[in-house]
CSV table of N, CA and C in Angstrom, one decimal:
chain,number,residue,atom,x,y,z
A,3,UNK,N,-29.0,23.6,-74.8
A,3,UNK,CA,-28.2,23.4,-73.6
A,3,UNK,C,-27.0,22.6,-74.1
A,4,UNK,N,-25.8,23.0,-73.5
A,4,UNK,CA,-24.5,22.3,-73.9
A,4,UNK,C,-24.1,21.4,-72.7
A,5,UNK,N,-23.9,20.2,-73.1
A,5,UNK,CA,-23.4,19.2,-72.1
A,5,UNK,C,-21.9,19.1,-72.1
A,6,UNK,N,-21.3,19.0,-71.0
A,6,UNK,CA,-19.9,18.8,-70.9
A,6,UNK,C,-19.6,17.3,-70.9
A,7,UNK,N,-18.6,16.9,-71.7
A,7,UNK,CA,-18.3,15.5,-71.8
A,7,UNK,C,-17.6,15.0,-70.5
A,8,UNK,N,-17.0,15.9,-69.8
A,8,UNK,CA,-16.2,15.5,-68.6
A,8,UNK,C,-17.0,15.6,-67.3
A,9,UNK,N,-18.3,15.7,-67.4
A,9,UNK,CA,-19.1,15.8,-66.2
A,9,UNK,C,-19.0,14.5,-65.3
A,10,UNK,N,-19.0,14.7,-64.0
A,10,UNK,CA,-18.8,13.6,-63.1
A,10,UNK,C,-20.2,12.9,-62.9
A,11,UNK,N,-20.2,11.6,-63.3
A,11,UNK,CA,-21.4,10.8,-63.1
A,11,UNK,C,-21.0,9.6,-62.2
A,12,UNK,N,-21.9,9.2,-61.3
A,12,UNK,CA,-21.6,8.1,-60.5
A,12,UNK,C,-21.5,6.8,-61.4
A,13,UNK,N,-20.5,6.1,-61.2
A,13,UNK,CA,-20.3,4.9,-62.0
A,13,UNK,C,-20.3,3.7,-61.1
A,14,UNK,N,-20.3,2.5,-61.7
A,14,UNK,CA,-20.3,1.3,-61.0
A,14,UNK,C,-19.0,1.1,-60.2
A,15,UNK,N,-17.9,1.8,-60.6
A,15,UNK,CA,-16.7,1.6,-59.9
A,15,UNK,C,-16.6,2.3,-58.5
A,16,UNK,N,-17.5,3.3,-58.3
A,16,UNK,CA,-17.5,4.0,-57.0
A,16,UNK,C,-17.8,3.0,-55.8
A,17,UNK,N,-18.9,2.2,-55.9
A,17,UNK,CA,-19.1,1.3,-54.8
A,17,UNK,C,-18.0,0.3,-54.6
A,18,UNK,N,-17.3,-0.1,-55.6
A,18,UNK,CA,-16.2,-1.1,-55.5
A,18,UNK,C,-15.0,-0.3,-54.8
A,19,UNK,N,-14.8,0.9,-55.2
A,19,UNK,CA,-13.8,1.7,-54.6
A,19,UNK,C,-14.0,1.9,-53.1
A,20,UNK,N,-15.3,2.2,-52.8
A,20,UNK,CA,-15.7,2.4,-51.4
A,20,UNK,C,-15.5,1.1,-50.6
A,21,UNK,N,-15.9,0.0,-51.1
A,21,UNK,CA,-15.7,-1.3,-50.5
A,21,UNK,C,-14.2,-1.6,-50.3
A,22,UNK,N,-13.4,-1.3,-51.2
A,22,UNK,CA,-12.0,-1.5,-51.1
A,22,UNK,C,-11.4,-0.7,-50.0
A,23,UNK,N,-11.8,0.6,-49.9
A,23,UNK,CA,-11.3,1.5,-48.9
A,23,UNK,C,-11.7,1.0,-47.5
A,24,UNK,N,-13.0,0.5,-47.4
A,24,UNK,CA,-13.4,-0.1,-46.1
A,24,UNK,C,-12.6,-1.3,-45.7
A,25,UNK,N,-12.3,-2.2,-46.7
A,25,UNK,CA,-11.6,-3.4,-46.4
A,25,UNK,C,-10.1,-3.0,-46.0
A,26,UNK,N,-9.5,-2.0,-46.6
A,26,UNK,CA,-8.2,-1.6,-46.1
A,26,UNK,C,-8.2,-1.0,-44.7
A,27,UNK,N,-9.2,-0.2,-44.4
A,27,UNK,CA,-9.4,0.3,-43.1
A,27,UNK,C,-9.6,-0.7,-42.1
A,28,UNK,N,-10.4,-1.7,-42.3
A,28,UNK,CA,-10.7,-2.8,-41.3
A,28,UNK,C,-9.4,-3.7,-41.2
A,29,UNK,N,-8.7,-3.9,-42.2
A,29,UNK,CA,-7.6,-4.8,-42.1
A,29,UNK,C,-6.4,-4.1,-41.3
A,30,UNK,N,-6.3,-2.7,-41.6
A,30,UNK,CA,-5.3,-2.0,-40.8
A,30,UNK,C,-5.6,-1.9,-39.3
A,31,UNK,N,-6.9,-1.8,-39.0
A,31,UNK,CA,-7.3,-1.8,-37.6
A,31,UNK,C,-7.1,-3.2,-37.0
A,32,UNK,N,-7.3,-4.2,-37.7
A,32,UNK,CA,-7.1,-5.6,-37.2
A,32,UNK,C,-5.6,-5.8,-36.9
A,33,UNK,N,-4.7,-5.2,-37.8
A,33,UNK,CA,-3.3,-5.4,-37.6
A,33,UNK,C,-2.7,-4.5,-36.6
A,34,UNK,N,-3.1,-3.3,-36.6
A,34,UNK,CA,-2.5,-2.3,-35.7
A,34,UNK,C,-3.3,-2.0,-34.4
A,35,UNK,N,-4.6,-2.0,-34.5
A,35,UNK,CA,-5.5,-1.7,-33.4
A,35,UNK,C,-5.7,-2.8,-32.4
A,36,UNK,N,-5.7,-4.0,-32.8
A,36,UNK,CA,-6.0,-5.1,-31.9
A,36,UNK,C,-4.7,-5.9,-31.7
A,37,UNK,N,-3.6,-5.3,-31.8
A,37,UNK,CA,-2.3,-5.9,-31.7
A,37,UNK,C,-2.1,-6.3,-30.2
A,38,UNK,N,-1.7,-7.5,-30.0
A,38,UNK,CA,-1.4,-7.9,-28.6
A,38,UNK,C,0.0,-7.5,-28.2
A,39,UNK,N,0.2,-7.2,-27.0
A,39,UNK,CA,1.5,-6.7,-26.6
A,39,UNK,C,2.1,-7.7,-25.6
A,40,UNK,N,1.8,-9.0,-25.8
A,40,UNK,CA,2.3,-10.0,-25.0
A,40,UNK,C,3.8,-10.3,-25.3
A,41,UNK,N,4.6,-10.4,-24.2
A,41,UNK,CA,6.0,-10.6,-24.3
A,41,UNK,C,6.4,-12.0,-23.9
A,42,UNK,N,5.4,-12.8,-23.6
A,42,UNK,CA,5.6,-14.2,-23.2
A,42,UNK,C,4.5,-15.1,-23.6
A,43,UNK,N,4.8,-16.4,-23.8
A,43,UNK,CA,3.7,-17.3,-24.0
A,43,UNK,C,3.4,-18.1,-22.8
A,44,UNK,N,4.2,-17.9,-21.7
A,44,UNK,CA,4.0,-18.6,-20.5
A,44,UNK,C,2.8,-18.0,-19.7
A,45,UNK,N,1.8,-18.8,-19.5
A,45,UNK,CA,0.6,-18.3,-18.9
A,45,UNK,C,0.8,-17.9,-17.4
A,46,UNK,N,1.8,-18.5,-16.8
A,46,UNK,CA,2.0,-18.1,-15.4
A,46,UNK,C,2.6,-16.7,-15.3
A,47,UNK,N,3.2,-16.2,-16.3
A,47,UNK,CA,3.8,-14.9,-16.3
A,47,UNK,C,3.0,-13.8,-16.9
A,48,UNK,N,1.8,-14.2,-17.3
A,48,UNK,CA,0.9,-13.3,-18.0
A,48,UNK,C,0.5,-12.0,-17.2
A,49,UNK,N,0.3,-12.2,-15.9
A,49,UNK,CA,-0.1,-11.1,-15.0
A,49,UNK,C,1.1,-10.1,-14.9
A,50,UNK,N,2.3,-10.7,-14.8
A,50,UNK,CA,3.5,-9.8,-14.7
A,50,UNK,C,3.6,-9.0,-16.0
A,51,UNK,N,3.4,-9.7,-17.2
A,51,UNK,CA,3.5,-9.0,-18.5
A,51,UNK,C,2.5,-7.9,-18.6
A,52,UNK,N,1.3,-8.2,-18.1
A,52,UNK,CA,0.2,-7.2,-18.2
A,52,UNK,C,0.6,-5.9,-17.3
A,53,UNK,N,1.1,-6.2,-16.2
A,53,UNK,CA,1.5,-5.1,-15.3
A,53,UNK,C,2.6,-4.3,-15.9
A,54,UNK,N,3.6,-4.9,-16.4
A,54,UNK,CA,4.7,-4.2,-17.0
A,54,UNK,C,4.3,-3.4,-18.2
A,55,UNK,N,3.5,-4.1,-19.0
A,55,UNK,CA,3.0,-3.4,-20.3
A,55,UNK,C,2.2,-2.2,-20.0
A,56,UNK,N,1.4,-2.2,-18.9
A,56,UNK,CA,0.6,-1.0,-18.6
A,56,UNK,C,1.4,0.1,-17.9
A,57,UNK,N,2.3,-0.3,-17.0
A,57,UNK,CA,3.1,0.6,-16.3
A,57,UNK,C,4.3,1.2,-17.0
A,58,UNK,N,4.9,0.4,-17.9
A,58,UNK,CA,6.1,0.8,-18.6
A,58,UNK,C,6.0,0.6,-20.1
A,59,UNK,N,5.2,1.5,-20.7
A,59,UNK,CA,5.1,1.3,-22.2
A,59,UNK,C,6.4,1.6,-22.9
A,60,UNK,N,6.4,1.2,-24.2
A,60,UNK,CA,7.5,1.5,-25.0
A,60,UNK,C,7.8,3.0,-25.0
A,61,UNK,N,9.1,3.4,-24.9
A,61,UNK,CA,9.4,4.8,-24.9
A,61,UNK,C,9.6,5.3,-23.5
A,62,UNK,N,9.4,4.5,-22.5
A,62,UNK,CA,9.6,5.0,-21.1
A,62,UNK,C,11.1,5.2,-20.8
A,63,UNK,N,11.4,6.4,-20.3
A,63,UNK,CA,12.9,6.6,-20.0
A,63,UNK,C,13.4,5.6,-19.0
A,64,UNK,N,14.7,5.3,-19.1
A,64,UNK,CA,15.4,4.3,-18.3
A,64,UNK,C,15.3,4.7,-16.8
A,65,UNK,N,15.5,6.0,-16.4
A,65,UNK,CA,15.4,6.3,-15.0
A,65,UNK,C,14.0,6.0,-14.4
A,66,UNK,N,13.0,6.2,-15.2
A,66,UNK,CA,11.6,5.8,-14.8
A,66,UNK,C,11.4,4.3,-14.6
A,67,UNK,N,12.0,3.5,-15.5
A,67,UNK,CA,12.0,2.1,-15.3
A,67,UNK,C,12.7,1.7,-14.1
A,68,UNK,N,13.9,2.2,-13.8
A,68,UNK,CA,14.7,1.9,-12.6
A,68,UNK,C,13.9,2.3,-11.4
A,69,UNK,N,13.3,3.5,-11.4
A,69,UNK,CA,12.5,3.9,-10.2
A,69,UNK,C,11.3,2.9,-10.0
A,70,UNK,N,10.7,2.6,-11.0
A,70,UNK,CA,9.5,1.6,-10.9
A,70,UNK,C,10.0,0.3,-10.2
A,71,UNK,N,11.1,-0.2,-10.7
A,71,UNK,CA,11.6,-1.5,-10.2
A,71,UNK,C,12.1,-1.4,-8.7
A,72,UNK,N,12.8,-0.3,-8.4
A,72,UNK,CA,13.4,-0.2,-7.1
A,72,UNK,C,12.3,0.2,-6.1
A,73,UNK,N,11.3,1.0,-6.5
A,73,UNK,CA,10.3,1.4,-5.5
A,73,UNK,C,9.4,0.2,-5.2
A,74,UNK,N,9.4,-0.8,-6.0
A,74,UNK,CA,8.6,-2.0,-5.7
A,74,UNK,C,9.4,-3.2,-5.1
A,75,UNK,N,10.7,-2.9,-4.9
A,75,UNK,CA,11.6,-3.8,-4.2
A,75,UNK,C,12.0,-5.0,-5.1
A,76,UNK,N,11.9,-4.8,-6.4
A,76,UNK,CA,12.4,-5.9,-7.4
A,76,UNK,C,13.9,-5.8,-7.4
A,77,UNK,N,14.5,-7.0,-7.4
A,77,UNK,CA,16.0,-7.1,-7.3
A,77,UNK,C,16.5,-7.0,-8.7
A,78,UNK,N,17.6,-6.1,-8.8
A,78,UNK,CA,18.3,-5.9,-10.1
A,78,UNK,C,19.5,-6.9,-10.2
A,79,UNK,N,19.7,-7.4,-11.4
A,79,UNK,CA,20.9,-8.3,-11.6
A,79,UNK,C,21.8,-7.6,-12.6
A,80,UNK,N,23.0,-8.2,-12.7
A,80,UNK,CA,23.9,-7.8,-13.7
A,80,UNK,C,23.4,-8.0,-15.1
A,81,UNK,N,23.5,-6.9,-15.9
A,81,UNK,CA,22.9,-7.0,-17.3
A,81,UNK,C,24.1,-7.4,-18.3
A,82,UNK,N,23.7,-8.0,-19.4
A,82,UNK,CA,24.7,-8.4,-20.4
A,82,UNK,C,25.4,-7.2,-21.1
A,83,UNK,N,24.7,-6.1,-21.2
A,83,UNK,CA,25.3,-4.9,-21.8
A,83,UNK,C,24.7,-3.6,-21.2
A,84,UNK,N,25.3,-2.5,-21.7
A,84,UNK,CA,24.8,-1.2,-21.1
A,84,UNK,C,23.4,-0.8,-21.6
A,85,UNK,N,23.0,-1.4,-22.7
A,85,UNK,CA,21.7,-1.0,-23.3
A,85,UNK,C,20.5,-1.9,-22.7
A,86,UNK,N,20.8,-2.6,-21.6
A,86,UNK,CA,19.8,-3.4,-21.1
A,86,UNK,C,19.8,-3.4,-19.5
A,87,UNK,N,18.7,-3.8,-18.9
A,87,UNK,CA,18.6,-3.8,-17.5
A,87,UNK,C,17.8,-5.1,-17.2
A,88,UNK,N,18.3,-5.8,-16.2
A,88,UNK,CA,17.7,-7.1,-15.8
A,88,UNK,C,17.2,-7.0,-14.4
A,89,UNK,N,16.0,-7.5,-14.2
A,89,UNK,CA,15.4,-7.5,-12.8
A,89,UNK,C,14.6,-8.7,-12.6
A,90,UNK,N,14.5,-9.1,-11.4
A,90,UNK,CA,13.7,-10.3,-11.0
A,90,UNK,C,12.4,-9.7,-10.4
A,91,UNK,N,11.3,-10.0,-11.1
A,91,UNK,CA,10.0,-9.4,-10.7
A,91,UNK,C,9.1,-10.5,-10.2
A,92,UNK,N,8.6,-10.4,-8.9
A,92,UNK,CA,7.7,-11.3,-8.3
A,92,UNK,C,6.4,-10.7,-8.2
A,93,UNK,N,5.3,-11.4,-8.5
A,93,UNK,CA,4.0,-10.9,-8.5
A,93,UNK,C,3.1,-12.0,-8.0
A,94,UNK,N,2.1,-11.6,-7.1
A,94,UNK,CA,1.2,-12.6,-6.6
A,94,UNK,C,-0.2,-12.2,-7.2
A,95,UNK,N,-0.8,-13.2,-8.0
A,95,UNK,CA,-2.0,-13.0,-8.6
A,95,UNK,C,-3.1,-12.8,-7.5
A,96,UNK,N,-3.8,-11.7,-7.5
A,96,UNK,CA,-4.8,-11.5,-6.4
A,96,UNK,C,-6.0,-12.3,-6.5
A,97,UNK,N,-6.3,-12.9,-7.7
A,97,UNK,CA,-7.4,-13.7,-7.9
A,97,UNK,C,-7.2,-15.2,-7.4
A,98,UNK,N,-6.0,-15.7,-7.7
A,98,UNK,CA,-5.7,-17.1,-7.4
A,98,UNK,C,-4.7,-17.2,-6.2
A,99,UNK,N,-4.1,-16.1,-5.8
A,99,UNK,CA,-3.1,-16.1,-4.7
A,99,UNK,C,-1.8,-16.9,-5.1
A,100,UNK,N,-1.6,-17.1,-6.3
A,100,UNK,CA,-0.5,-17.9,-6.8
A,100,UNK,C,0.6,-17.0,-7.2
A,101,UNK,N,1.8,-17.1,-6.6
A,101,UNK,CA,3.0,-16.3,-7.0
A,101,UNK,C,3.6,-16.7,-8.3
A,102,UNK,N,4.2,-15.7,-9.0
A,102,UNK,CA,4.9,-16.0,-10.2
A,102,UNK,C,6.2,-15.1,-10.1
A,103,UNK,N,7.3,-15.6,-10.6
A,103,UNK,CA,8.5,-14.8,-10.6
A,103,UNK,C,9.1,-14.9,-12.0
A,104,UNK,N,9.5,-13.8,-12.5
A,104,UNK,CA,10.1,-13.7,-13.9
A,104,UNK,C,11.4,-12.9,-13.8
A,105,UNK,N,12.3,-13.4,-14.6
A,105,UNK,CA,13.6,-12.6,-14.9
A,105,UNK,C,13.3,-11.8,-16.1
A,106,UNK,N,13.3,-10.5,-16.0
A,106,UNK,CA,12.9,-9.6,-17.0
A,106,UNK,C,14.1,-8.8,-17.5
A,107,UNK,N,14.3,-8.8,-18.8
A,107,UNK,CA,15.4,-8.1,-19.4
A,107,UNK,C,14.8,-6.9,-20.2
A,108,UNK,N,15.1,-5.7,-19.8
A,108,UNK,CA,14.6,-4.5,-20.5
A,108,UNK,C,15.6,-4.0,-21.5
A,109,UNK,N,15.2,-3.7,-22.7
A,109,UNK,CA,16.1,-3.3,-23.7
A,109,UNK,C,15.9,-1.8,-24.0
A,110,UNK,N,16.9,-1.0,-24.1
A,110,UNK,CA,16.8,0.5,-24.3
A,110,UNK,C,17.6,0.9,-25.6
A,111,UNK,N,17.1,2.0,-26.2
A,111,UNK,CA,17.8,2.5,-27.4
A,111,UNK,C,18.9,3.4,-26.9
A,112,UNK,N,19.5,4.1,-27.9
A,112,UNK,CA,20.7,5.0,-27.6
A,112,UNK,C,20.3,6.2,-26.8
A,113,UNK,N,19.0,6.5,-26.8
A,113,UNK,CA,18.5,7.7,-26.0
A,113,UNK,C,17.9,7.3,-24.7
A,114,UNK,N,18.2,6.0,-24.2
A,114,UNK,CA,17.8,5.5,-22.9
A,114,UNK,C,16.3,5.4,-22.8
A,115,UNK,N,15.6,5.1,-24.0
A,115,UNK,CA,14.2,4.9,-24.0
A,115,UNK,C,13.9,3.4,-24.1
A,116,UNK,N,12.9,2.9,-23.4
A,116,UNK,CA,12.6,1.5,-23.4
A,116,UNK,C,12.1,1.1,-24.8
A,117,UNK,N,12.8,0.1,-25.4
A,117,UNK,CA,12.4,-0.5,-26.7
A,117,UNK,C,11.4,-1.7,-26.4
A,118,UNK,N,11.8,-2.6,-25.6
A,118,UNK,CA,11.0,-3.8,-25.3
A,118,UNK,C,11.6,-4.5,-24.1
A,119,UNK,N,10.9,-5.6,-23.7
A,119,UNK,CA,11.5,-6.4,-22.6
A,119,UNK,C,11.1,-7.8,-22.9
A,120,UNK,N,11.9,-8.7,-22.3
A,120,UNK,CA,11.7,-10.2,-22.4
A,120,UNK,C,11.5,-10.7,-21.0
A,121,UNK,N,10.6,-11.7,-20.9
A,121,UNK,CA,10.3,-12.4,-19.7
A,121,UNK,C,10.7,-13.9,-19.8
A,122,UNK,N,11.3,-14.3,-18.7
A,122,UNK,CA,11.7,-15.8,-18.6
A,122,UNK,C,11.3,-16.2,-17.2
A,123,UNK,N,10.8,-17.4,-17.0
A,123,UNK,CA,10.5,-17.9,-15.7
A,123,UNK,C,11.7,-17.9,-14.8
A,124,UNK,N,11.5,-17.6,-13.6
A,124,UNK,CA,12.6,-17.6,-12.6
A,124,UNK,C,12.1,-18.4,-11.4
A,125,UNK,N,13.0,-19.0,-10.6
A,125,UNK,CA,12.6,-19.7,-9.4
A,125,UNK,C,11.9,-18.8,-8.4
A,126,UNK,N,10.8,-19.3,-7.8
A,126,UNK,CA,10.2,-18.5,-6.8
A,126,UNK,C,11.0,-18.6,-5.5
A,127,UNK,N,11.3,-17.4,-5.0
A,127,UNK,CA,12.0,-17.4,-3.7
A,127,UNK,C,11.0,-16.9,-2.7
A,128,UNK,N,11.2,-17.4,-1.4
A,128,UNK,CA,10.3,-16.9,-0.4
A,128,UNK,C,10.4,-15.4,-0.2
A,129,UNK,N,9.3,-14.9,0.2
A,129,UNK,CA,9.2,-13.4,0.5
A,129,UNK,C,10.0,-13.1,1.8
A,130,UNK,N,10.8,-12.0,1.7
A,130,UNK,CA,11.6,-11.6,2.9
A,130,UNK,C,10.8,-10.6,3.7
A,131,UNK,N,10.8,-10.6,5.0
A,131,UNK,CA,10.1,-9.6,5.8
A,131,UNK,C,10.7,-8.3,5.7
């Protein structure tokens, strides 16, 4: 019987290679899969951020963002440039019944797709009937 010198035999390097591949997979999931999408560190604005993040994900067309804001009665303000949109968003937390108001600046790319948004606390104004 003739044995080939290049026959594939399991070596000690295979388990190490498998462990390395698993470590790379887990680290990439930790970095990309569990990434938080928080746009503010202000805990009072967290519910507004969660709402906007779920309703207006990155890539949302500008007309859809404008419709979302106007259909909910959020006031639009003058924006610093044509690639952004500024709105005052008021939200009442249904668990605590505490209102929060944020000045939100939406940033768009050259194709009018949402890139990101920033939240800043804004003074709470009384609700209008």
